[in-house]
Amino acid sequence: MIAALFLASAVAVVDGGTLRVNGEHIRLLGIEAADVAARCGKGGNCPSADLRRSKDSLKHSLRDPITIIPVARDAAGRTVAIIYAGGLNVSCEQLRKGMAVYKPRWDSERRLARECRFARVEGR
């Protein structure tokens, strides 16, 4: 698992909720953003932003330094982490911009809810 500081140039954006660092996929804690897999099913609470807008939003949020704090592994084996870029929580930024929805069940120990005023119950 990654636990380090990175320069923005060493990080690739996969989609609105996933980064790739040194070949490892890192999911942002507590959010669902438009993603490559398009897993949103019927009746799901999915983000309204399209993949390109969500991905571009995440890309524009990245600024040095980038700090990755691993929290867990998801069902697919990816690292789930709190990610800060330029001192800002990137999950909170995606929520603030409307590029993601909050998912309380994906928010380990309610870390995102405590830190981000945009993390509300609408993601249930």
PDB file of C-alpha atoms in Angstrom:
ATOM      1  CA  MET A   1       0.000   0.000   0.000  1.00  0.00           C
ATOM      2  CA  ILE A   2       1.164   3.519  -0.755  1.00  0.00           C
ATOM      3  CA  ALA A   3       1.731   5.975   2.069  1.00  0.00           C
ATOM      4  CA  ALA A   4       3.736   8.863   0.761  1.00  0.00           C
ATOM      5  CA  LEU A   5       4.034  12.308  -0.745  1.00  0.00           C
ATOM      6  CA  PHE A   6       4.018  12.565  -4.556  1.00  0.00           C
ATOM      7  CA  LEU A   7       4.468  15.239  -7.175  1.00  0.00           C
ATOM      8  CA  ALA A   8       1.437  15.818  -9.400  1.00  0.00           C
ATOM      9  CA  SER A   9       3.445  14.774 -12.455  1.00  0.00           C
ATOM     10  CA  ALA A  10       3.900  11.280 -10.960  1.00  0.00           C
ATOM     11  CA  VAL A  11       0.122  10.756 -10.655  1.00  0.00           C
ATOM     12  CA  ALA A  12      -2.274   9.780 -13.473  1.00  0.00           C
ATOM     13  CA  VAL A  13      -6.045  10.351 -13.325  1.00  0.00           C
ATOM     14  CA  VAL A  14      -8.028   7.252 -14.337  1.00  0.00           C
ATOM     15  CA  ASP A  15     -11.526   8.663 -13.802  1.00  0.00           C
ATOM     16  CA  GLY A  16     -13.393  10.988 -11.434  1.00  0.00           C
ATOM     17  CA  GLY A  17     -12.676   8.890  -8.371  1.00  0.00           C
ATOM     18  CA  THR A  18      -9.478   6.972  -9.153  1.00  0.00           C
ATOM     19  CA  LEU A  19      -5.799   7.828  -9.515  1.00  0.00           C
ATOM     20  CA  ARG A  20      -2.914   5.634 -10.641  1.00  0.00           C
ATOM     21  CA  VAL A  21       0.341   6.030  -8.751  1.00  0.00           C
ATOM     22  CA  ASN A  22       3.309   3.859  -9.709  1.00  0.00           C
ATOM     23  CA  GLY A  23       0.892   1.444 -11.401  1.00  0.00           C
ATOM     24  CA  GLU A  24      -1.364   1.117  -8.346  1.00  0.00           C
ATOM     25  CA  HIS A  25      -5.013   2.210  -8.597  1.00  0.00           C
ATOM     26  CA  ILE A  26      -6.075   4.416  -5.678  1.00  0.00           C
ATOM     27  CA  ARG A  27      -9.795   5.086  -5.051  1.00  0.00           C
ATOM     28  CA  LEU A  28     -10.893   8.273  -3.329  1.00  0.00           C
ATOM     29  CA  LEU A  29     -12.496   7.615   0.051  1.00  0.00           C
ATOM     30  CA  GLY A  30     -16.260   7.924   0.433  1.00  0.00           C
ATOM     31  CA  ILE A  31     -17.355   9.064  -3.017  1.00  0.00           C
ATOM     32  CA  GLU A  32     -18.859   7.709  -6.228  1.00  0.00           C
ATOM     33  CA  ALA A  33     -17.815   9.611  -9.331  1.00  0.00           C
ATOM     34  CA  ALA A  34     -18.407   8.909 -12.985  1.00  0.00           C
ATOM     35  CA  ASP A  35     -15.991   6.117 -13.750  1.00  0.00           C
ATOM     36  CA  VAL A  36     -14.701   3.925 -16.506  1.00  0.00           C
ATOM     37  CA  ALA A  37     -16.605   0.874 -15.279  1.00  0.00           C
ATOM     38  CA  ALA A  38     -19.943   2.758 -15.229  1.00  0.00           C
ATOM     39  CA  ARG A  39     -21.216   0.565 -12.393  1.00  0.00           C
ATOM     40  CA  CYS A  40     -24.296   2.635 -11.599  1.00  0.00           C
ATOM     41  CA  GLY A  41     -27.333   0.413 -11.879  1.00  0.00           C
ATOM     42  CA  LYS A  42     -31.057   1.070 -11.926  1.00  0.00           C
ATOM     43  CA  GLY A  43     -32.171   3.179  -8.993  1.00  0.00           C
ATOM     44  CA  GLY A  44     -28.586   3.795  -7.861  1.00  0.00           C
ATOM     45  CA  ASN A  45     -27.467   7.124  -6.487  1.00  0.00           C
ATOM     46  CA  CYS A  46     -24.934   8.013  -9.141  1.00  0.00           C
ATOM     47  CA  PRO A  47     -23.193  11.255  -9.942  1.00  0.00           C
ATOM     48  CA  SER A  48     -24.778  13.378 -12.642  1.00  0.00           C
ATOM     49  CA  ALA A  49     -21.432  14.505 -14.088  1.00  0.00           C
ATOM     50  CA  ASP A  50     -20.188  12.702 -17.141  1.00  0.00           C
ATOM     51  CA  LEU A  51     -16.914  10.812 -17.171  1.00  0.00           C
ATOM     52  CA  ARG A  52     -14.876  13.451 -19.020  1.00  0.00           C
ATOM     53  CA  ARG A  53     -16.039  16.348 -16.800  1.00  0.00           C
ATOM     54  CA  SER A  54     -15.486  14.351 -13.626  1.00  0.00           C
ATOM     55  CA  LYS A  55     -12.045  13.189 -14.746  1.00  0.00           C
ATOM     56  CA  ASP A  56     -11.026  16.717 -15.809  1.00  0.00           C
ATOM     57  CA  SER A  57     -12.245  18.091 -12.488  1.00  0.00           C
ATOM     58  CA  LEU A  58     -10.076  15.633 -10.581  1.00  0.00           C
ATOM     59  CA  LYS A  59      -7.113  16.381 -12.838  1.00  0.00           C
ATOM     60  CA  HIS A  60      -7.460  20.139 -12.202  1.00  0.00           C
ATOM     61  CA  SER A  61      -7.659  19.552  -8.431  1.00  0.00           C
ATOM     62  CA  LEU A  62      -4.215  17.975  -8.357  1.00  0.00           C
ATOM     63  CA  ARG A  63      -1.443  20.282  -7.245  1.00  0.00           C
ATOM     64  CA  ASP A  64       1.725  19.684  -5.314  1.00  0.00           C
ATOM     65  CA  PRO A  65       2.188  18.369  -2.793  1.00  0.00           C
ATOM     66  CA  ILE A  66      -0.024  15.309  -3.065  1.00  0.00           C
ATOM     67  CA  THR A  67      -0.395  13.255   0.099  1.00  0.00           C
ATOM     68  CA  ILE A  68      -1.960   9.802  -0.014  1.00  0.00           C
ATOM     69  CA  ILE A  69      -3.193   8.281   3.240  1.00  0.00           C
ATOM     70  CA  PRO A  70      -4.285   4.660   2.723  1.00  0.00           C
ATOM     71  CA  VAL A  71      -7.412   3.656   4.631  1.00  0.00           C
ATOM     72  CA  ALA A  72      -8.425   0.233   3.282  1.00  0.00           C
ATOM     73  CA  ARG A  73      -8.687  -2.039   0.245  1.00  0.00           C
ATOM     74  CA  ASP A  74     -11.920  -2.290  -1.722  1.00  0.00           C
ATOM     75  CA  ALA A  75     -13.540  -5.485  -3.030  1.00  0.00           C
ATOM     76  CA  ALA A  76     -11.470  -5.213  -6.222  1.00  0.00           C
ATOM     77  CA  GLY A  77      -8.237  -5.020  -4.217  1.00  0.00           C
ATOM     78  CA  ARG A  78      -7.618  -1.329  -4.907  1.00  0.00           C
ATOM     79  CA  THR A  79      -6.269   0.954  -2.211  1.00  0.00           C
ATOM     80  CA  VAL A  80      -8.890   3.324  -0.829  1.00  0.00           C
ATOM     81  CA  ALA A  81      -7.312   6.507   0.476  1.00  0.00           C
ATOM     82  CA  ILE A  82      -7.752  10.039   1.665  1.00  0.00           C
ATOM     83  CA  ILE A  83      -5.878  12.181  -0.830  1.00  0.00           C
ATOM     84  CA  TYR A  84      -4.801  15.753  -0.274  1.00  0.00           C
ATOM     85  CA  ALA A  85      -3.542  17.976  -3.085  1.00  0.00           C
ATOM     86  CA  GLY A  86      -2.134  21.358  -2.200  1.00  0.00           C
ATOM     87  CA  GLY A  87      -3.615  20.873   1.270  1.00  0.00           C
ATOM     88  CA  LEU A  88      -7.176  20.233   0.035  1.00  0.00           C
ATOM     89  CA  ASN A  89      -9.061  16.960   0.435  1.00  0.00           C
ATOM     90  CA  VAL A  90      -9.650  15.815  -3.161  1.00  0.00           C
ATOM     91  CA  SER A  91     -12.841  13.863  -2.298  1.00  0.00           C
ATOM     92  CA  CYS A  92     -14.305  17.040  -0.770  1.00  0.00           C
ATOM     93  CA  GLU A  93     -13.365  18.990  -3.888  1.00  0.00           C
ATOM     94  CA  GLN A  94     -15.123  16.479  -6.160  1.00  0.00           C
ATOM     95  CA  LEU A  95     -18.245  16.729  -3.976  1.00  0.00           C
ATOM     96  CA  ARG A  96     -18.109  20.534  -3.860  1.00  0.00           C
ATOM     97  CA  LYS A  97     -17.914  20.718  -7.654  1.00  0.00           C
ATOM     98  CA  GLY A  98     -20.839  18.285  -8.089  1.00  0.00           C
ATOM     99  CA  MET A  99     -18.574  15.709  -9.751  1.00  0.00           C
ATOM    100  CA  ALA A 100     -19.320  12.977  -7.199  1.00  0.00           C
ATOM    101  CA  VAL A 101     -21.869  11.871  -4.622  1.00  0.00           C
ATOM    102  CA  TYR A 102     -21.145  10.973  -1.032  1.00  0.00           C
ATOM    103  CA  LYS A 103     -21.428   7.277  -0.117  1.00  0.00           C
ATOM    104  CA  PRO A 104     -21.583   6.906   3.691  1.00  0.00           C
ATOM    105  CA  ARG A 105     -21.055   3.136   3.538  1.00  0.00           C
ATOM    106  CA  TRP A 106     -17.753   3.746   1.692  1.00  0.00           C
ATOM    107  CA  ASP A 107     -16.599   6.330   4.257  1.00  0.00           C
ATOM    108  CA  SER A 108     -14.443   4.324   6.655  1.00  0.00           C
ATOM    109  CA  GLU A 109     -14.908   5.575  10.212  1.00  0.00           C
ATOM    110  CA  ARG A 110     -16.800   8.592   8.796  1.00  0.00           C
ATOM    111  CA  ARG A 111     -13.492  10.326   8.089  1.00  0.00           C
ATOM    112  CA  LEU A 112     -14.825  12.184   5.064  1.00  0.00           C
ATOM    113  CA  ALA A 113     -18.061  13.199   6.807  1.00  0.00           C
ATOM    114  CA  ARG A 114     -16.065  14.764   9.645  1.00  0.00           C
ATOM    115  CA  GLU A 115     -13.761  16.665   7.319  1.00  0.00           C
ATOM    116  CA  CYS A 116     -15.980  17.658   4.428  1.00  0.00           C
ATOM    117  CA  ARG A 117     -19.094  19.797   4.760  1.00  0.00           C
ATOM    118  CA  PHE A 118     -20.261  18.530   1.352  1.00  0.00           C
ATOM    119  CA  ALA A 119     -20.532  14.940   2.650  1.00  0.00           C
ATOM    120  CA  ARG A 120     -24.262  14.721   3.378  1.00  0.00           C
ATOM    121  CA  VAL A 121     -26.857  11.984   3.563  1.00  0.00           C
ATOM    122  CA  GLU A 122     -27.916  12.401  -0.070  1.00  0.00           C
ATOM    123  CA  GLY A 123     -25.451   9.629  -0.987  1.00  0.00           C
ATOM    124  CA  ARG A 124     -27.448   6.941   0.793  1.00  0.00           C
TER     125      ARG A 124
END
